[in-house]
Amino acid sequence: MSDIGKPVDSPLEKQAIRKITWRLIPFLMLLYFVAFLDRINVGFAALTMNKDVGLTPQMFGLGAGIFFLGYFVFEVPSTIILHKVGARFWIGRVMITWGLVSIAMAFTRGPIAFYLLRFLLGLAEAGFFPGIILYLSYWFPSNHRSTVTAMFMAAAPAAGLIGSPISGAVMQLNGLLSLKGWQWLFIAEGLPALMLGLITFHFLSDRPADAGWLTAEERDWLSQAIVQEQADIKDPRSRSALRALADWKVLALSLAYFGTSAGLYTIGFWAPLIVKGLGFSVMNVGFLVAIPNLIAVIGMVAWARHSDRTGERYWHAAIACVIGAVGMAVAARAGSSAILAITGLSLTAFGVSAAKPPLWSLPTTFFAGTAAAASIGLINSLGTLGGFAGPYMIGSTNETGGNFSRGLYLVGGTLIVSAVTIVVMRFARKPMLPQDCQTGKAF
């Protein structure tokens, strides 16, 4: 069953969508690529940093995940601010501050400094991802949104695909100018955020009405399409930020997103250590960890395109979560087999990545305006706490520093919970009846 309408694209629509896609998506992908790389490069740094700084596996798991506590604190306010002041200024500000904190990570001197800087990195970056999801809803009608969201989000596994070999190579700079390889990693991968933040101030257009690079006809069509789409949201609660924050759909989507975040950041933070534990060198770890990310990049875009073509969101998200859980189980049973370990990590990378675009296509079908900003911020804020829970589960159950099985099973369990939540939400969702528009009784 289709969850959204699937109108036939007119020539004007095709022309406008193609132009907007080529103008915005590559740049937004580049921003997210740098953002995600700055989040997960700590996994590569850990190959030598943990010993230098004095971090146990438990300390590293806590510090890697504490990023999301800072992220949680400022997520909703930051997304609402972006809606009010515009993406051009706010995204630029976010990037500059997180670039500065990322560079400061190079001067970590102990566990407390590690925890503090990871928390500040999350605080600095809060609002970036949900802000972009909201920003895409200003530019793309819902029948195009899953595909463009997948293209944007493909930058996350691409950061692992391209960034893993790069990170492995940068780590070889150990001793240059008396700095460790892991210190060079934080410096080299933090500087691009500063430069791109400055470029963002000049490159992004806040709304279609500001886009001088579109023709007047294209701007009119897009503005009317977005306004009509928002007008079709009949639920009286759809424009109230406070009511959106208490809406059961927001809480259900947060729970569903929790498992996908736990899986994604388990791959991002722990995959290098899992693969290195099989006896590979730092450089080879970089190339092997790139394999799951390559599969995720290709798979998530194809999965999202199928979701847009069919107009279906819920089953696409739920099935992908189950695939991710199966991957966790395979990786947990891999033992000393590199083939099984990479296969399991690849299934997980595909599953957690493919689930996200269909999920993120749902909030803006329920809410508009400030309510959409608040709901997207809260979903990401609560759901991304899975990025704290997943890595922490691995670290806290990894007493010997080499046995990841129990933690992988636990993270796989969160993905099963996500899948069940999505299916329950699908059957609990009720179509809006005419009389409900006046009583507020819907969904």
CSV table of C-alpha atoms in Angstrom, one decimal:
chain,number,residue,atom,x,y,z
A,1,MET,CA,0.0,0.0,0.0
A,2,SER,CA,1.2,3.5,-0.9
A,3,ASP,CA,1.8,5.9,2.0
A,4,ILE,CA,2.0,9.0,-0.2
A,5,GLY,CA,0.6,10.3,-3.4
A,6,LYS,CA,2.5,9.6,-6.6
A,7,PRO,CA,1.6,12.3,-9.1
A,8,VAL,CA,3.0,12.1,-12.6
A,9,ASP,CA,5.9,14.6,-13.0
A,10,SER,CA,5.3,17.4,-15.4
A,11,PRO,CA,8.2,18.6,-17.6
A,12,LEU,CA,8.5,21.7,-15.5
A,13,GLU,CA,8.6,19.6,-12.3
A,14,LYS,CA,11.3,17.4,-13.8
A,15,GLN,CA,13.3,20.4,-14.9
A,16,ALA,CA,13.1,22.2,-11.5
A,17,ILE,CA,13.8,19.1,-9.4
A,18,ARG,CA,16.8,18.2,-11.6
A,19,LYS,CA,18.2,21.7,-11.2
A,20,ILE,CA,17.6,21.9,-7.5
A,21,THR,CA,19.1,18.5,-7.0
A,22,TRP,CA,22.3,19.3,-8.8
A,23,ARG,CA,22.6,22.7,-7.1
A,24,LEU,CA,22.0,21.6,-3.5
A,25,ILE,CA,22.6,17.9,-2.9
A,26,PRO,CA,26.3,17.6,-3.9
A,27,PHE,CA,27.1,20.5,-1.5
A,28,LEU,CA,25.0,19.2,1.3
A,29,MET,CA,26.5,15.8,0.9
A,30,LEU,CA,30.0,17.3,1.2
A,31,LEU,CA,28.9,19.1,4.4
A,32,TYR,CA,27.6,15.8,5.9
A,33,PHE,CA,30.6,13.9,4.7
A,34,VAL,CA,32.9,16.2,6.7
A,35,ALA,CA,30.4,16.2,9.7
A,36,PHE,CA,30.2,12.4,9.8
A,37,LEU,CA,34.0,12.0,9.3
A,38,ASP,CA,34.6,14.3,12.3
A,39,ARG,CA,32.2,12.2,14.3
A,40,ILE,CA,33.7,8.8,13.6
A,41,ASN,CA,37.4,9.5,13.1
A,42,VAL,CA,37.7,8.9,16.8
A,43,GLY,CA,37.4,5.2,15.9
A,44,PHE,CA,40.6,5.3,13.8
A,45,ALA,CA,42.3,7.6,16.3
A,46,ALA,CA,41.6,5.0,19.0
A,47,LEU,CA,43.9,2.5,17.3
A,48,THR,CA,46.8,4.4,19.0
A,49,MET,CA,45.2,7.2,20.9
A,50,ASN,CA,43.7,5.0,23.6
A,51,LYS,CA,47.1,3.8,24.8
A,52,ASP,CA,48.6,7.3,24.6
A,53,VAL,CA,45.8,9.0,26.5
A,54,GLY,CA,45.1,6.1,28.9
A,55,LEU,CA,41.6,5.0,27.7
A,56,THR,CA,40.3,1.5,28.5
A,57,PRO,CA,37.7,0.0,26.2
A,58,GLN,CA,35.0,1.1,28.6
A,59,MET,CA,36.3,4.6,28.8
A,60,PHE,CA,36.5,4.8,25.0
A,61,GLY,CA,32.9,3.5,24.6
A,62,LEU,CA,31.7,6.1,27.0
A,63,GLY,CA,33.6,9.0,25.5
A,64,ALA,CA,32.7,8.0,21.9
A,65,GLY,CA,29.0,7.9,22.8
A,66,ILE,CA,29.0,11.0,25.1
A,67,PHE,CA,29.0,13.1,21.9
A,68,PHE,CA,25.3,12.4,21.6
A,69,LEU,CA,24.6,13.7,25.1
A,70,GLY,CA,25.8,17.1,24.0
A,71,TYR,CA,23.9,16.6,20.7
A,72,PHE,CA,20.8,15.8,22.7
A,73,VAL,CA,20.9,19.0,24.8
A,74,PHE,CA,20.8,21.5,21.9
A,75,GLU,CA,19.1,19.5,19.2
A,76,VAL,CA,15.5,20.8,19.3
A,77,PRO,CA,16.4,24.5,20.0
A,78,SER,CA,19.0,24.5,17.2
A,79,THR,CA,16.6,23.1,14.6
A,80,ILE,CA,13.9,25.7,15.6
A,81,ILE,CA,16.5,28.5,15.3
A,82,LEU,CA,17.5,27.3,11.9
A,83,HIS,CA,13.8,27.4,10.8
A,84,LYS,CA,13.6,31.0,12.2
A,85,VAL,CA,16.9,32.5,10.9
A,86,GLY,CA,17.6,30.4,7.8
A,87,ALA,CA,19.9,27.5,6.9
A,88,ARG,CA,22.5,29.6,5.3
A,89,PHE,CA,23.6,31.4,8.5
A,90,TRP,CA,22.9,28.6,11.0
A,91,ILE,CA,24.5,25.7,9.1
A,92,GLY,CA,27.6,27.9,8.5
A,93,ARG,CA,27.8,28.7,12.2
A,94,VAL,CA,27.4,25.0,13.2
A,95,MET,CA,30.2,23.9,10.9
A,96,ILE,CA,32.7,26.5,12.1
A,97,THR,CA,32.2,25.7,15.8
A,98,TRP,CA,32.4,21.9,15.3
A,99,GLY,CA,35.6,22.4,13.2
A,100,LEU,CA,37.2,24.3,16.0
A,101,VAL,CA,36.3,21.6,18.6
A,102,SER,CA,37.4,18.8,16.3
A,103,ILE,CA,40.8,20.3,15.9
A,104,ALA,CA,41.0,20.8,19.7
A,105,MET,CA,40.5,17.0,20.0
A,106,ALA,CA,44.2,16.7,18.8
A,107,PHE,CA,45.3,18.0,22.2
A,108,THR,CA,43.4,15.5,24.4
A,109,ARG,CA,45.5,14.7,27.4
A,110,GLY,CA,43.4,12.3,29.4
A,111,PRO,CA,40.0,10.7,29.9
A,112,ILE,CA,38.3,13.8,31.4
A,113,ALA,CA,39.5,16.0,28.5
A,114,PHE,CA,38.4,13.3,26.1
A,115,TYR,CA,34.9,13.2,27.6
A,116,LEU,CA,34.6,17.0,27.7
A,117,LEU,CA,35.7,17.6,24.1
A,118,ARG,CA,33.4,14.8,22.8
A,119,PHE,CA,30.5,16.4,24.6
A,120,LEU,CA,31.4,19.9,23.2
A,121,LEU,CA,31.6,18.4,19.7
A,122,GLY,CA,28.1,17.1,20.1
A,123,LEU,CA,26.9,20.5,21.4
A,124,ALA,CA,28.5,22.3,18.5
A,125,GLU,CA,27.1,20.0,15.8
A,126,ALA,CA,23.5,19.9,17.3
A,127,GLY,CA,20.9,20.9,14.7
A,128,PHE,CA,23.0,20.1,11.6
A,129,PHE,CA,21.4,16.9,10.5
A,130,PRO,CA,17.8,17.6,11.5
A,131,GLY,CA,18.2,21.1,10.1
A,132,ILE,CA,19.2,19.6,6.7
A,133,ILE,CA,16.3,17.2,6.8
A,134,LEU,CA,14.0,20.2,7.4
A,135,TYR,CA,15.7,22.2,4.8
A,136,LEU,CA,15.1,19.5,2.2
A,137,SER,CA,11.4,19.7,2.9
A,138,TYR,CA,11.5,23.4,1.8
A,139,TRP,CA,12.9,22.4,-1.6
A,140,PHE,CA,11.5,18.9,-2.5
A,141,PRO,CA,7.9,17.7,-2.6
A,142,SER,CA,7.2,14.5,-0.6
A,143,ASN,CA,7.2,12.2,-3.7
A,144,HIS,CA,10.9,13.1,-4.3
A,145,ARG,CA,12.0,13.4,-0.7
A,146,SER,CA,13.1,9.8,0.2
A,147,THR,CA,15.5,9.7,-2.8
A,148,VAL,CA,17.1,13.1,-2.2
A,149,THR,CA,17.3,12.3,1.5
A,150,ALA,CA,19.1,9.1,0.7
A,151,MET,CA,21.5,10.9,-1.6
A,152,PHE,CA,22.3,13.4,1.2
A,153,MET,CA,22.6,10.6,3.8
A,154,ALA,CA,24.8,8.5,1.5
A,155,ALA,CA,27.6,10.9,2.7
A,156,ALA,CA,27.6,9.0,6.0
A,157,PRO,CA,28.7,5.6,4.7
A,158,ALA,CA,30.8,7.5,2.0
A,159,ALA,CA,32.7,9.0,4.9
A,160,GLY,CA,33.5,5.5,6.0
A,161,LEU,CA,34.2,4.4,2.4
A,162,ILE,CA,36.5,7.2,1.4
A,163,GLY,CA,37.5,8.4,4.9
A,164,SER,CA,38.7,5.0,6.2
A,165,PRO,CA,41.6,4.7,3.8
A,166,ILE,CA,42.4,8.4,4.2
A,167,SER,CA,42.3,8.1,8.0
A,168,GLY,CA,44.6,5.1,7.8
A,169,ALA,CA,47.0,7.1,5.6
A,170,VAL,CA,46.9,10.2,7.9
A,171,MET,CA,47.7,8.0,10.8
A,172,GLN,CA,51.0,7.2,9.1
A,173,LEU,CA,52.1,10.9,9.8
A,174,ASN,CA,53.1,9.8,13.3
A,175,GLY,CA,56.0,11.8,14.5
A,176,LEU,CA,55.7,14.7,12.0
A,177,LEU,CA,56.4,18.0,13.8
A,178,SER,CA,56.4,16.0,17.0
A,179,LEU,CA,52.7,15.1,16.7
A,180,LYS,CA,51.2,11.7,16.9
A,181,GLY,CA,49.3,10.2,13.9
A,182,TRP,CA,46.0,10.5,15.8
A,183,GLN,CA,46.6,14.1,16.5
A,184,TRP,CA,47.2,14.8,12.8
A,185,LEU,CA,43.9,13.0,12.1
A,186,PHE,CA,41.9,15.4,14.1
A,187,ILE,CA,43.6,18.4,12.7
A,188,ALA,CA,43.5,17.3,9.0
A,189,GLU,CA,39.8,16.4,9.2
A,190,GLY,CA,38.7,19.4,11.3
A,191,LEU,CA,40.1,22.1,9.0
A,192,PRO,CA,37.6,21.4,6.1
A,193,ALA,CA,34.7,22.1,8.4
A,194,LEU,CA,36.0,25.6,9.1
A,195,MET,CA,36.5,26.4,5.4
A,196,LEU,CA,33.1,24.9,4.3
A,197,GLY,CA,31.4,26.9,7.1
A,198,LEU,CA,32.6,30.1,5.5
A,199,ILE,CA,31.5,28.9,2.0
A,200,THR,CA,28.0,28.0,3.3
A,201,PHE,CA,27.4,31.7,4.2
A,202,HIS,CA,27.6,32.6,0.5
A,203,PHE,CA,26.4,29.4,-1.3
A,204,LEU,CA,23.1,28.3,0.3
A,205,SER,CA,19.7,29.9,-0.5
A,206,ASP,CA,17.4,29.8,2.5
A,207,ARG,CA,14.1,29.3,0.5
A,208,PRO,CA,13.0,28.8,-3.1
A,209,ALA,CA,11.9,32.5,-3.2
A,210,ASP,CA,15.6,33.5,-2.6
A,211,ALA,CA,16.9,31.3,-5.4
A,212,GLY,CA,18.1,33.5,-8.2
A,213,TRP,CA,19.5,30.4,-9.9
A,214,LEU,CA,15.9,29.2,-10.6
A,215,THR,CA,13.7,30.7,-13.2
A,216,ALA,CA,10.6,32.6,-12.1
A,217,GLU,CA,8.4,29.8,-13.5
A,218,GLU,CA,10.4,27.2,-11.5
A,219,ARG,CA,10.2,29.2,-8.3
A,220,ASP,CA,6.5,29.7,-8.6
A,221,TRP,CA,5.8,26.0,-9.3
A,222,LEU,CA,8.0,24.9,-6.3
A,223,SER,CA,6.6,27.5,-3.9
A,224,GLN,CA,3.0,26.5,-4.8
A,225,ALA,CA,3.8,22.8,-4.6
A,226,ILE,CA,5.2,23.1,-1.1
A,227,VAL,CA,2.4,25.4,0.1
A,228,GLN,CA,-0.2,23.0,-1.2
A,229,GLU,CA,1.5,20.1,0.4
A,230,GLN,CA,1.5,21.8,3.8
A,231,ALA,CA,-2.1,22.9,3.4
A,232,ASP,CA,-3.1,19.2,2.8
A,233,ILE,CA,-1.9,18.4,6.4
A,234,LYS,CA,-5.3,18.7,8.1
A,235,ASP,CA,-4.4,17.6,11.7
A,236,PRO,CA,-5.0,20.8,13.8
A,237,ARG,CA,-1.9,19.8,15.9
A,238,SER,CA,0.3,19.9,12.8
A,239,ARG,CA,1.6,23.4,13.3
A,240,SER,CA,2.0,23.6,17.1
A,241,ALA,CA,5.6,22.9,18.2
A,242,LEU,CA,4.5,22.0,21.8
A,243,ARG,CA,1.8,19.6,20.6
A,244,ALA,CA,4.1,18.1,18.1
A,245,LEU,CA,6.7,17.3,20.8
A,246,ALA,CA,4.0,15.3,22.7
A,247,ASP,CA,2.6,13.6,19.7
A,248,TRP,CA,2.8,9.8,19.8
A,249,LYS,CA,4.1,9.6,16.3
A,250,VAL,CA,7.1,11.7,17.2
A,251,LEU,CA,7.9,9.4,20.1
A,252,ALA,CA,7.4,6.2,18.0
A,253,LEU,CA,9.7,7.6,15.3
A,254,SER,CA,12.3,8.5,17.9
A,255,LEU,CA,12.2,4.9,19.2
A,256,ALA,CA,12.5,3.5,15.7
A,257,TYR,CA,15.4,5.9,14.9
A,258,PHE,CA,17.2,4.9,18.2
A,259,GLY,CA,18.0,1.4,16.9
A,260,THR,CA,19.3,2.7,13.5
A,261,SER,CA,21.6,5.2,15.3
A,262,ALA,CA,22.9,2.5,17.6
A,263,GLY,CA,23.8,0.3,14.6
A,264,LEU,CA,25.2,3.1,12.5
A,265,TYR,CA,27.6,4.4,15.2
A,266,THR,CA,28.6,1.0,16.3
A,267,ILE,CA,29.9,0.5,12.8
A,268,GLY,CA,31.4,4.0,12.8
A,269,PHE,CA,33.2,3.8,16.1
A,270,TRP,CA,34.0,0.1,16.6
A,271,ALA,CA,34.4,-1.4,13.1
A,272,PRO,CA,38.1,-0.4,12.9
A,273,LEU,CA,38.8,-2.0,16.3
A,274,ILE,CA,36.8,-5.1,15.4
A,275,VAL,CA,38.7,-5.6,12.2
A,276,LYS,CA,42.1,-4.8,13.7
A,277,GLY,CA,41.4,-7.5,16.3
A,278,LEU,CA,41.5,-10.0,13.5
A,279,GLY,CA,45.2,-9.2,13.0
A,280,PHE,CA,45.3,-6.6,10.2
A,281,SER,CA,47.6,-3.6,9.9
A,282,VAL,CA,46.2,0.0,10.3
A,283,MET,CA,46.4,0.6,6.5
A,284,ASN,CA,44.6,-2.7,5.8
A,285,VAL,CA,41.9,-1.9,8.4
A,286,GLY,CA,41.2,1.3,6.4
A,287,PHE,CA,40.6,-0.6,3.2
A,288,LEU,CA,38.5,-3.4,4.8
A,289,VAL,CA,36.3,-1.1,6.8
A,290,ALA,CA,35.5,0.7,3.5
A,291,ILE,CA,33.7,-2.4,2.1
A,292,PRO,CA,30.6,-2.2,4.3
A,293,ASN,CA,30.4,1.5,3.6
A,294,LEU,CA,30.5,1.0,-0.2
A,295,ILE,CA,27.6,-1.5,0.1
A,296,ALA,CA,25.7,1.0,2.3
A,297,VAL,CA,26.1,3.9,-0.2
A,298,ILE,CA,24.9,1.9,-3.2
A,299,GLY,CA,22.1,0.0,-1.3
A,300,MET,CA,20.5,2.9,0.5
A,301,VAL,CA,20.1,5.0,-2.6
A,302,ALA,CA,18.5,2.1,-4.5
A,303,TRP,CA,16.3,1.3,-1.5
A,304,ALA,CA,15.1,4.9,-1.2
A,305,ARG,CA,14.4,5.1,-5.0
A,306,HIS,CA,12.2,2.0,-4.7
A,307,SER,CA,10.4,3.7,-1.7
A,308,ASP,CA,9.7,6.8,-3.7
A,309,ARG,CA,8.5,4.8,-6.8
A,310,THR,CA,6.1,2.7,-4.7
A,311,GLY,CA,5.1,5.5,-2.3
A,312,GLU,CA,5.7,3.1,0.6
A,313,ARG,CA,7.7,4.1,3.7
A,314,TYR,CA,7.0,1.8,6.7
A,315,TRP,CA,7.9,-1.6,5.3
A,316,HIS,CA,11.0,-0.3,3.6
A,317,ALA,CA,12.2,1.0,7.0
A,318,ALA,CA,11.2,-2.0,9.0
A,319,ILE,CA,12.7,-4.6,6.6
A,320,ALA,CA,16.0,-2.7,6.5
A,321,CYS,CA,16.2,-2.7,10.3
A,322,VAL,CA,15.8,-6.5,10.3
A,323,ILE,CA,18.6,-6.8,7.8
A,324,GLY,CA,20.8,-4.7,10.0
A,325,ALA,CA,20.0,-6.9,13.0
A,326,VAL,CA,20.9,-10.1,11.1
A,327,GLY,CA,24.2,-8.4,10.2
A,328,MET,CA,24.9,-7.8,13.8
A,329,ALA,CA,24.3,-11.5,14.6
A,330,VAL,CA,26.6,-12.6,11.8
A,331,ALA,CA,29.3,-10.3,13.0
A,332,ALA,CA,28.9,-11.5,16.5
A,333,ARG,CA,29.3,-15.2,15.4
A,334,ALA,CA,32.3,-14.4,13.1
A,335,GLY,CA,35.0,-15.4,15.5
A,336,SER,CA,38.3,-15.2,13.7
A,337,SER,CA,36.8,-15.2,10.3
A,338,ALA,CA,37.4,-12.0,8.5
A,339,ILE,CA,34.9,-12.9,5.7
A,340,LEU,CA,32.1,-13.4,8.2
A,341,ALA,CA,33.0,-10.3,10.1
A,342,ILE,CA,33.0,-8.1,7.0
A,343,THR,CA,29.8,-9.8,5.7
A,344,GLY,CA,28.0,-9.0,9.0
A,345,LEU,CA,29.3,-5.5,9.2
A,346,SER,CA,28.2,-5.0,5.5
A,347,LEU,CA,24.6,-6.2,6.2
A,348,THR,CA,24.4,-3.9,9.2
A,349,ALA,CA,25.8,-0.9,7.3
A,350,PHE,CA,23.2,-1.5,4.6
A,351,GLY,CA,20.3,-2.1,6.9
A,352,VAL,CA,20.8,0.9,9.2
A,353,SER,CA,21.6,3.2,6.3
A,354,ALA,CA,18.6,2.1,4.1
A,355,ALA,CA,16.1,2.4,6.9
A,356,LYS,CA,16.8,6.1,7.5
A,357,PRO,CA,15.5,7.9,4.3
A,358,PRO,CA,12.0,6.3,4.4
A,359,LEU,CA,11.8,7.1,8.2
A,360,TRP,CA,12.9,10.7,7.6
A,361,SER,CA,10.2,11.1,4.8
A,362,LEU,CA,7.5,10.7,7.4
A,363,PRO,CA,7.6,13.7,9.8
A,364,THR,CA,6.9,16.3,7.2
A,365,THR,CA,3.8,14.4,6.1
A,366,PHE,CA,2.5,14.9,9.7
A,367,PHE,CA,3.7,18.3,10.6
A,368,ALA,CA,4.5,21.7,9.0
A,369,GLY,CA,6.3,24.9,9.9
A,370,THR,CA,7.7,25.2,13.4
A,371,ALA,CA,6.0,22.0,14.4
A,372,ALA,CA,8.0,20.2,11.7
A,373,ALA,CA,11.2,21.8,12.9
A,374,ALA,CA,10.4,20.8,16.5
A,375,SER,CA,9.4,17.2,15.7
A,376,ILE,CA,12.4,16.6,13.4
A,377,GLY,CA,14.7,18.0,16.1
A,378,LEU,CA,13.2,15.8,18.8
A,379,ILE,CA,13.1,12.6,16.7
A,380,ASN,CA,16.8,13.1,15.9
A,381,SER,CA,17.6,14.2,19.5
A,382,LEU,CA,16.0,11.2,21.2
A,383,GLY,CA,16.8,8.7,18.4
A,384,THR,CA,20.4,9.7,18.1
A,385,LEU,CA,20.9,8.7,21.7
A,386,GLY,CA,21.2,5.3,20.2
A,387,GLY,CA,24.6,6.6,19.0
A,388,PHE,CA,25.5,6.8,22.7
A,389,ALA,CA,23.9,3.5,23.7
A,390,GLY,CA,25.3,1.4,20.8
A,391,PRO,CA,29.0,2.2,21.3
A,392,TYR,CA,28.6,2.1,25.1
A,393,MET,CA,27.0,-1.4,24.9
A,394,ILE,CA,30.1,-2.6,22.9
A,395,GLY,CA,32.6,-1.1,25.3
A,396,SER,CA,30.8,-2.1,28.6
A,397,THR,CA,30.5,-5.7,27.5
A,398,ASN,CA,34.1,-5.9,26.1
A,399,GLU,CA,36.0,-6.6,29.3
A,400,THR,CA,38.9,-8.3,27.6
A,401,GLY,CA,39.3,-5.7,24.8
A,402,GLY,CA,38.7,-8.3,22.1
A,403,ASN,CA,35.3,-9.9,22.6
A,404,PHE,CA,32.6,-7.9,20.8
A,405,SER,CA,29.9,-10.6,20.6
A,406,ARG,CA,27.6,-9.7,23.5
A,407,GLY,CA,27.6,-6.0,22.6
A,408,LEU,CA,26.8,-6.8,19.0
A,409,TYR,CA,23.9,-9.0,20.0
A,410,LEU,CA,22.5,-6.2,22.2
A,411,VAL,CA,22.8,-3.6,19.4
A,412,GLY,CA,21.1,-6.0,17.1
A,413,GLY,CA,18.3,-6.3,19.6
A,414,THR,CA,17.7,-2.5,19.4
A,415,LEU,CA,17.2,-2.9,15.6
A,416,ILE,CA,14.6,-5.5,16.2
A,417,VAL,CA,12.8,-3.1,18.5
A,418,SER,CA,13.0,-0.5,15.8
A,419,ALA,CA,11.5,-2.8,13.2
A,420,VAL,CA,8.6,-3.8,15.5
A,421,THR,CA,7.9,-0.2,16.4
A,422,ILE,CA,7.7,0.8,12.7
A,423,VAL,CA,5.3,-2.1,11.9
A,424,VAL,CA,3.1,-1.2,14.9
A,425,MET,CA,3.1,2.4,13.8
A,426,ARG,CA,2.0,1.4,10.3
A,427,PHE,CA,-1.0,-0.4,11.5
A,428,ALA,CA,-1.9,2.1,14.3
A,429,ARG,CA,-1.9,5.0,11.8
A,430,LYS,CA,-5.4,6.0,10.9
A,431,PRO,CA,-6.5,8.0,7.8
A,432,MET,CA,-7.9,11.4,8.6
A,433,LEU,CA,-11.7,11.4,8.3
A,434,PRO,CA,-13.6,14.6,7.3
A,435,GLN,CA,-15.2,14.9,10.8
A,436,ASP,CA,-11.8,14.5,12.4
A,437,CYS,CA,-10.5,17.7,10.9
A,438,GLN,CA,-12.7,19.6,13.3
A,439,THR,CA,-12.3,17.5,16.4
A,440,GLY,CA,-8.5,17.1,16.1
A,441,LYS,CA,-9.0,13.3,16.3
A,442,ALA,CA,-6.5,11.7,13.9
A,443,PHE,CA,-3.5,9.4,13.7
